[in-house]
Coordinates of C-alpha atoms in Angstrom, one line a residue:
M289 CA 0.0 0.0 0.0
K290 CA 2.9 2.2 -0.2
K291 CA 3.1 2.6 -3.8
Y292 CA -0.7 3.7 -3.4
S293 CA -0.4 6.6 -0.9
H294 CA 2.5 7.8 -2.4
F295 CA 0.8 8.1 -5.4
I296 CA -2.8 9.4 -3.5
I297 CA -0.4 12.4 -2.1
K298 CA 2.1 12.9 -4.9
Y299 CA -0.7 13.8 -7.1
R300 CA -3.3 15.4 -3.6
W301 CA -4.2 18.6 -5.5
I302 CA -5.6 17.0 -8.7
F303 CA -7.4 14.3 -6.3
I304 CA -8.8 17.8 -3.8
S305 CA -9.5 19.5 -7.2
L306 CA -11.2 16.5 -8.8
T307 CA -13.7 15.9 -6.0
F308 CA -14.6 19.2 -5.3
A309 CA -15.2 19.6 -9.1
L310 CA -17.5 16.3 -9.1
T311 CA -19.3 17.3 -6.1
L312 CA -20.6 20.8 -7.8
F313 CA -21.5 19.1 -10.8
F314 CA -23.2 16.4 -8.4
A315 CA -24.7 19.5 -6.5
Y316 CA -26.1 21.5 -9.5
S317 CA -27.7 18.2 -10.9
I318 CA -29.9 17.3 -7.4
K319 CA -32.5 19.9 -8.4
K320 CA -33.1 17.8 -10.7
I321 CA -34.3 15.1 -8.6
K322 CA -37.7 13.7 -8.7
I323 CA -40.0 11.7 -5.7
N324 CA -41.8 8.5 -7.0
S325 CA -45.1 8.2 -4.5
D326 CA -47.0 5.7 -6.7
F327 CA -47.2 2.7 -4.8
T328 CA -48.2 0.8 -7.8
S329 CA -44.8 1.4 -9.0
Y330 CA -42.8 -0.5 -6.2
L331 CA -43.8 -3.7 -8.1
P332 CA -41.7 -5.0 -11.2
Q333 CA -43.8 -4.4 -14.6
T334 CA -43.1 -8.1 -15.4
D335 CA -45.4 -9.3 -12.1
E336 CA -48.2 -11.0 -13.6
A337 CA -50.6 -9.2 -10.9
V338 CA -49.3 -5.6 -12.8
K339 CA -50.2 -6.6 -16.3
L340 CA -53.1 -7.5 -15.1
A341 CA -54.0 -4.1 -13.4
R342 CA -52.8 -3.1 -16.5
Y343 CA -55.1 -4.2 -18.9
I344 CA -58.1 -4.1 -16.8
G345 CA -57.0 -0.4 -17.0
D346 CA -56.9 -0.1 -20.7
K347 CA -60.1 -2.0 -21.3
Y348 CA -62.0 0.5 -18.8
G349 CA -60.8 3.5 -18.8
G350 CA -58.5 3.2 -15.7
N351 CA -58.8 1.5 -12.8
L352 CA -57.1 4.0 -10.2
T353 CA -59.7 6.6 -8.1
A354 CA -59.2 9.6 -7.0
I355 CA -62.7 10.1 -4.4
V356 CA -63.6 13.6 -3.1
A357 CA -65.7 13.3 -0.1
I358 CA -68.3 15.5 1.1
E359 CA -70.2 16.0 4.6
S360 CA -73.1 17.8 5.3
A361 CA -76.2 18.2 7.2
D362 CA -78.3 16.7 4.5
I363 CA -76.8 15.5 1.3
F364 CA -80.6 15.9 -0.2
D365 CA -80.5 20.0 0.5
Y366 CA -81.2 22.3 -3.1
E367 CA -78.0 23.7 -2.7
V368 CA -75.6 21.0 -1.5
L369 CA -77.1 18.9 -4.5
K370 CA -76.7 22.4 -6.5
D371 CA -72.8 22.1 -5.6
I372 CA -72.6 18.4 -6.3
Y373 CA -73.7 18.4 -10.0
N374 CA -71.8 21.7 -10.7
L375 CA -68.5 20.4 -9.5
T376 CA -69.6 17.3 -11.3
E377 CA -69.4 18.8 -14.6
K378 CA -66.4 20.6 -13.7
L379 CA -64.2 17.6 -12.9
K380 CA -65.0 15.9 -16.0
Y381 CA -63.2 17.9 -17.7
V382 CA -59.9 18.0 -15.8
E383 CA -57.5 16.6 -17.7
G384 CA -56.6 13.1 -17.3
I385 CA -59.8 11.9 -15.7
S386 CA -61.5 8.9 -17.7
Y387 CA -65.4 9.5 -16.5
V388 CA -66.8 11.0 -13.0
T389 CA -69.7 9.7 -11.5
S390 CA -71.9 11.5 -8.9
L391 CA -75.3 11.4 -7.0
T392 CA -75.7 13.7 -9.7
N393 CA -75.1 11.7 -12.8
T394 CA -75.2 8.1 -11.9
I395 CA -77.8 6.3 -13.5
D396 CA -81.0 4.6 -12.0
I397 CA -82.5 0.9 -13.0
K398 CA -85.6 0.1 -12.4
G399 CA -88.1 -2.9 -13.1
T400 CA -91.3 -1.9 -15.3
E401 CA -94.3 -3.5 -16.7
E402 CA -92.4 -4.0 -20.2
G403 CA -88.9 -5.0 -18.6
I404 CA -85.6 -3.1 -17.1
E405 CA -85.9 0.3 -17.4
I406 CA -82.7 2.7 -17.5
G407 CA -82.1 6.5 -16.7
K408 CA -80.7 8.9 -14.8
L409 CA -81.2 8.9 -11.4
I410 CA -81.4 13.1 -10.9
N411 CA -82.6 14.5 -13.7
E412 CA -83.0 17.4 -12.3
I413 CA -82.4 19.1 -9.4
P414 CA -85.6 20.2 -7.8
E415 CA -86.4 22.8 -4.8
D416 CA -89.3 21.4 -3.7
P417 CA -88.2 19.8 -0.2
Q418 CA -91.4 17.2 -0.7
E419 CA -89.5 16.0 -3.8
L420 CA -85.8 16.4 -2.5
N421 CA -87.5 13.9 0.4
R422 CA -88.9 11.6 -2.0
I423 CA -86.0 11.1 -3.8
K424 CA -84.0 11.0 -0.5
N425 CA -86.4 7.8 0.6
Y426 CA -85.4 6.2 -2.5
V427 CA -82.0 6.3 -3.1
L428 CA -81.2 5.1 1.1
S429 CA -83.6 2.0 0.3
K430 CA -81.7 1.0 -2.8
D431 CA -78.7 -0.9 -1.6
L432 CA -77.4 0.2 -5.6
Y433 CA -76.2 3.7 -4.2
K434 CA -74.4 2.7 -0.9
N435 CA -71.3 3.4 -2.6
L436 CA -71.9 6.8 -3.3
I437 CA -74.0 7.8 -0.1
S438 CA -73.8 6.9 3.7
S439 CA -77.0 5.3 5.7
D440 CA -77.7 8.6 7.3
A441 CA -77.4 11.0 4.3
K442 CA -75.0 13.0 5.9
I443 CA -72.0 12.0 3.4
T444 CA -71.5 11.5 -0.4
L445 CA -68.9 11.0 -2.6
I446 CA -67.5 11.5 -6.4
L447 CA -65.8 9.7 -7.6
C448 CA -63.5 10.3 -10.5
R449 CA -61.3 7.5 -12.4
L450 CA -57.9 8.4 -13.8
K451 CA -57.2 7.2 -17.4
E452 CA -53.9 5.0 -17.7
G453 CA -50.7 6.1 -17.9
V454 CA -51.5 9.8 -16.3
D455 CA -49.0 12.1 -14.0
K456 CA -51.8 10.7 -10.9
E457 CA -50.0 13.4 -8.5
S458 CA -50.8 16.2 -11.3
V459 CA -54.4 14.9 -11.2
A460 CA -55.2 14.8 -8.2
R461 CA -53.2 18.3 -7.5
E462 CA -55.9 19.7 -10.0
I463 CA -58.7 18.2 -8.6
K464 CA -58.1 19.5 -5.7
K465 CA -58.0 22.7 -7.2
V466 CA -61.3 22.7 -8.6
V467 CA -62.8 21.7 -5.9
E468 CA -61.9 24.6 -3.6
A469 CA -62.5 26.9 -5.9
E470 CA -66.3 26.0 -6.0
R471 CA -66.2 26.7 -2.4
I472 CA -68.6 23.7 -1.3
K473 CA -71.6 24.5 1.7
G474 CA -69.8 21.5 3.3
K475 CA -66.8 19.7 5.0
V476 CA -64.7 18.4 2.1
Y477 CA -62.4 15.2 2.1
Y478 CA -60.1 13.6 -0.6
G479 CA -59.8 9.4 -0.1
G480 CA -57.7 7.4 -3.1
L481 CA -54.4 6.4 -3.9
P482 CA -54.4 9.6 -6.2
F483 CA -54.5 11.8 -3.1
Q484 CA -52.6 9.4 -0.9
M485 CA -49.7 9.6 -3.4
I486 CA -49.7 13.6 -2.7
D487 CA -49.2 13.3 1.3
M488 CA -46.8 10.2 0.7
N489 CA -44.9 12.9 -1.6
K490 CA -44.6 15.2 1.5
L491 CA -44.0 12.5 4.1
I492 CA -40.6 11.9 1.9
I493 CA -39.6 15.6 1.3
D494 CA -40.1 16.1 5.4
D495 CA -38.2 12.8 6.1
L496 CA -35.7 14.5 4.0
K497 CA -35.4 17.5 5.6
I498 CA -35.7 16.3 9.3
L499 CA -33.9 13.1 9.5
T500 CA -30.9 14.2 7.3
P501 CA -29.9 17.6 9.6
M502 CA -30.9 15.8 12.5
V503 CA -28.5 12.7 12.1
G504 CA -25.8 15.3 10.7
F505 CA -25.8 17.3 13.8
V506 CA -25.4 14.4 16.0
M507 CA -22.4 13.3 13.8
L508 CA -20.7 16.3 14.2
V509 CA -21.7 16.4 18.0
I510 CA -19.7 12.8 18.3
L511 CA -16.8 13.7 16.3
F512 CA -16.3 17.2 18.3
L513 CA -16.3 15.3 21.2
S514 CA -14.1 12.5 20.0
F515 CA -11.6 14.9 18.6
R516 CA -11.6 17.9 20.5
N517 CA -10.9 20.1 17.2
L518 CA -12.2 21.7 14.0
K519 CA -9.8 19.0 12.1
G520 CA -11.3 16.2 13.3
V521 CA -14.9 17.2 13.2
I522 CA -15.0 18.8 9.4
I523 CA -12.8 16.0 7.6
P524 CA -14.6 13.3 8.7
F525 CA -18.0 14.8 7.5
L526 CA -16.4 15.3 4.2
S527 CA -16.6 12.1 2.9
A528 CA -20.5 11.5 4.3
G529 CA -21.6 14.6 2.4
F530 CA -20.2 14.3 -0.3
S531 CA -21.1 10.7 -1.0
I532 CA -24.9 12.2 -0.8
I533 CA -24.3 14.7 -2.9
W534 CA -22.9 12.5 -5.8
T535 CA -25.3 9.3 -4.9
L536 CA -28.3 11.8 -5.5
G537 CA -27.1 13.6 -8.2
L538 CA -26.3 10.5 -10.3
M539 CA -29.9 9.2 -9.2
A540 CA -30.9 12.4 -10.4
I541 CA -28.9 11.9 -13.7
L542 CA -30.2 7.9 -14.0
N543 CA -34.1 9.5 -13.5
I544 CA -34.3 7.3 -10.8
P545 CA -36.4 8.8 -8.0
L546 CA -36.6 9.3 -4.1
T547 CA -39.2 6.7 -2.7
I548 CA -40.6 5.7 0.7
I549 CA -37.0 3.7 1.1
S550 CA -34.5 5.1 -0.7
N551 CA -35.1 8.8 0.9
T552 CA -33.4 6.8 4.2
I553 CA -30.1 7.0 1.9
P554 CA -28.5 10.4 3.2
V555 CA -28.9 9.1 7.1
I556 CA -27.4 5.9 6.3
L557 CA -24.3 7.5 4.2
T558 CA -24.1 9.9 7.2
A559 CA -23.3 7.9 9.5
I560 CA -21.3 4.9 7.5
G561 CA -19.1 7.3 5.5
T562 CA -18.0 9.2 8.8
A563 CA -16.6 6.2 10.0
Y564 CA -14.2 5.7 7.8
G565 CA -12.4 8.9 7.8
I566 CA -12.8 8.6 11.5
H567 CA -10.3 5.9 10.9
I568 CA -8.1 7.9 9.0
V569 CA -7.9 11.0 11.1
N570 CA -7.7 8.8 14.5
K571 CA -4.4 7.5 12.6
Y572 CA -2.8 10.0 11.6
N573 CA -3.2 11.6 14.9
E574 CA -1.7 8.6 16.6
I575 CA 1.6 9.3 14.6
L576 CA 3.0 11.8 16.6
F577 CA 6.7 11.3 15.8
I578 CA 6.3 12.8 12.4
T579 CA 5.6 16.3 11.8
D580 CA 5.7 16.8 8.5
P581 CA 2.2 16.9 7.5
R582 CA 3.3 15.1 4.2
E583 CA 4.7 12.4 4.9
R584 CA 2.6 11.8 8.5
A585 CA -0.4 11.6 5.9
E586 CA 1.3 8.9 3.5
I587 CA 2.4 6.6 6.3
T588 CA -1.2 7.0 7.5
L589 CA -2.9 6.0 4.3
S590 CA -0.6 3.2 3.7
E591 CA -1.3 1.7 7.3
I592 CA -5.4 2.2 7.6
S593 CA -6.0 2.0 3.6
L594 CA -6.0 -1.8 3.4
P595 CA -8.5 -2.0 6.6
V596 CA -10.6 1.0 5.9
F597 CA -11.0 -0.5 2.0
L598 CA -12.1 -3.9 3.2
A599 CA -14.9 -2.2 5.8
G600 CA -16.0 -0.8 2.3
I601 CA -16.3 -3.3 0.4
T602 CA -18.0 -5.6 2.9
T603 CA -20.6 -3.4 3.6
I604 CA -21.3 -2.7 -0.4
A605 CA -21.7 -7.0 -1.0
G606 CA -24.1 -5.9 2.0
F607 CA -26.1 -3.5 0.6
L608 CA -26.0 -4.9 -3.0
S609 CA -27.9 -8.3 -1.4
F610 CA -30.5 -5.9 -2.1
I611 CA -30.7 -6.6 -5.8
Y612 CA -31.0 -10.6 -5.5
G613 CA -32.9 -10.8 -2.6
S614 CA -35.7 -8.6 -3.1
Y615 CA -38.8 -8.7 -4.9
L616 CA -39.8 -5.0 -4.9
T617 CA -38.1 -2.2 -7.4
M618 CA -37.7 0.2 -4.7
I619 CA -35.7 -1.8 -2.5
K620 CA -33.4 -2.9 -5.2
E621 CA -33.0 0.8 -6.2
F622 CA -32.4 1.5 -2.4
G623 CA -29.8 -2.1 -2.3
I624 CA -27.7 -0.1 -5.7
F625 CA -27.6 3.4 -4.7
T626 CA -26.7 3.0 -1.2
S627 CA -23.5 1.1 -2.5
V628 CA -22.8 3.3 -4.9
G629 CA -22.8 6.2 -2.1
V630 CA -20.7 3.6 0.3
L631 CA -18.5 3.4 -2.7
F632 CA -18.2 7.0 -3.2
S633 CA -17.4 7.4 0.6
L634 CA -14.8 5.3 0.3
I635 CA -13.1 6.6 -2.6
I636 CA -13.3 9.7 -1.2
S637 CA -11.9 9.1 2.3
L638 CA -9.4 7.2 0.3
T639 CA -8.2 10.4 -1.4
L640 CA -9.6 13.3 -0.5
I641 CA -9.6 13.2 3.6
P642 CA -5.4 12.2 3.2
S643 CA -4.8 14.6 0.7
I644 CA -6.2 17.3 3.0
L645 CA -4.2 16.1 6.1
S646 CA -0.9 16.1 3.9
L647 CA -1.5 20.2 3.6
L648 CA -2.2 21.1 7.6
K649 CA 0.6 22.6 9.4
Q650 CA 3.5 21.0 10.6
G651 CA 3.6 20.0 13.7
K652 CA 5.7 20.1 17.0
K653 CA 8.5 18.0 17.2
T654 CA 8.1 15.3 19.7
N655 CA 9.9 11.5 20.3
K656 CA 6.5 10.2 21.9
V657 CA 4.3 7.8 20.8
S658 CA 0.5 8.0 20.9
K659 CA -0.4 6.6 23.9
P660 CA -4.7 6.3 23.4
Q661 CA -5.1 5.6 26.9
L662 CA -4.4 8.5 28.5
D663 CA -7.4 10.1 26.2
K664 CA -9.3 7.5 26.2
K665 CA -10.1 6.4 29.7
P666 CA -13.4 5.6 29.5
A667 CA -13.3 3.1 26.8
V668 CA -9.7 1.3 28.8
K669 CA -12.3 1.2 32.3
I670 CA -14.9 -0.4 29.6
T671 CA -12.2 -2.9 28.5
K672 CA -11.3 -3.6 31.5
L673 CA -15.0 -4.3 32.7
I674 CA -15.8 -6.5 29.8
S675 CA -12.7 -8.4 30.5
K676 CA -13.7 -8.8 33.8
L677 CA -17.3 -10.3 32.7
K678 CA -16.6 -11.7 29.9
Y679 CA -18.4 -15.3 31.2
P680 CA -21.8 -13.4 31.9
I681 CA -21.7 -11.3 29.1
L682 CA -21.3 -14.2 26.6
L683 CA -23.9 -16.3 28.3
F684 CA -26.5 -13.1 28.1
S685 CA -25.5 -12.9 24.5
I686 CA -26.2 -16.3 24.2
L687 CA -29.5 -15.8 25.5
I688 CA -30.6 -12.9 23.6
V689 CA -29.9 -14.3 20.2
L690 CA -31.8 -17.3 21.2
A691 CA -34.4 -15.1 22.3
S692 CA -34.4 -13.3 18.8
A693 CA -34.3 -16.6 16.5
I694 CA -37.6 -17.6 18.3
G695 CA -39.3 -13.8 17.9
I696 CA -38.2 -13.9 14.4
F697 CA -40.6 -16.6 13.8
K698 CA -43.4 -14.4 15.3
I699 CA -43.1 -11.3 13.2
N700 CA -46.2 -9.6 11.4
R701 CA -46.2 -9.0 8.3
E702 CA -48.1 -5.4 7.3
V703 CA -48.8 -4.3 4.0
S704 CA -51.1 -1.6 4.6
I705 CA -50.0 1.8 2.6
L706 CA -51.6 3.6 5.3
E707 CA -49.9 2.6 8.6
Y708 CA -47.2 5.2 7.0
F709 CA -49.3 7.8 8.2
K710 CA -49.8 9.0 11.7
P711 CA -53.4 8.4 12.8
E712 CA -54.2 12.2 13.0
T713 CA -53.2 13.0 9.1
N714 CA -55.8 14.0 7.0
V715 CA -55.5 11.1 4.4
R716 CA -55.7 8.3 6.8
A717 CA -58.3 9.9 8.7
T718 CA -60.4 10.7 5.1
E719 CA -59.4 6.3 4.0
E720 CA -60.8 5.4 7.7
M721 CA -63.8 7.4 7.2
L722 CA -64.6 5.9 3.8

């Protein structure tokens, strides 16, 4: 590894310049990254269930429904029915909607002496309260309309069937705009997959905004407590920060969207990527008998590069197993790009970090060899305690493993998308109401 370390330090400025140039390039590309909140796309397109769903959608004008639920004291009020009629007519012209069904345009099937008569349930909305009450009693007496109105006549649905292949989230947002512009007299709920996608999109973005800075702050605190200087905080963090930018930028370039799984990649790379930098900086700090930073960085890299490389390769192999071990597309994408991110972190750690360390100020001359135990007394105490209690710890570990092995068979599978949302969220409250 001496030849490798000598090569890196010799051409350090090239590696530093190249790393920062690539970081700027990938950072610019991130703005193009998309979010995929469409749960139906997470299955492989070759799946038989996916093929069947696509066939049904093509044959019957779409198989996805956006639901607008309207709650009022009495749906069979003239003003409320008028609002529903106007909204139904306007929603028909929203691009991406195949057809709209509500109380005001649904068909009515009656048995007559001649046979079966098919017509509209409500030809014209009457203003007469008695006529409205007659229609109400008639509708509530027939099972045919139970999918459009509640038994107490306080909630009714407008069902918007989406065309196959449209941008579901965009159509759902347009439906919301139309509904809000109508100022319906009553409370409005939104349900169905297209509206769930809007909330899932927000959930993914919120996770990125909250979790990534949070884990970043935690790592910075840990680095400061460990090294107690700016060098020990910033330099190890570079490999994690840059690898996140490179990975997200590459996903944007390849048009690979973030999902409810892959949005955790920045968090994972922050934890894993920082570790490689910590090893290198810590080794650099231990070599106190060499004052020249260039020579010190070269020796550090020659001694630590192989362990760091092996640690990175095993981690990459672990994440690559998702490609072959999972059926879901989003899990495979997560495995691929987390592996790529770890690889980026490994490359940056073994090139950029030693290059930067070689440019630091020359240290004071000393003949001392580092004594980690003086700076890490808690670690020494823990080590002694573990040695003293090795048999109880071993027995306890075996019991934990056995209990965990038994517990594996009791794991329940849950595929309800609603479980991703908190009970108080609008989408979950609407779906449970529906």
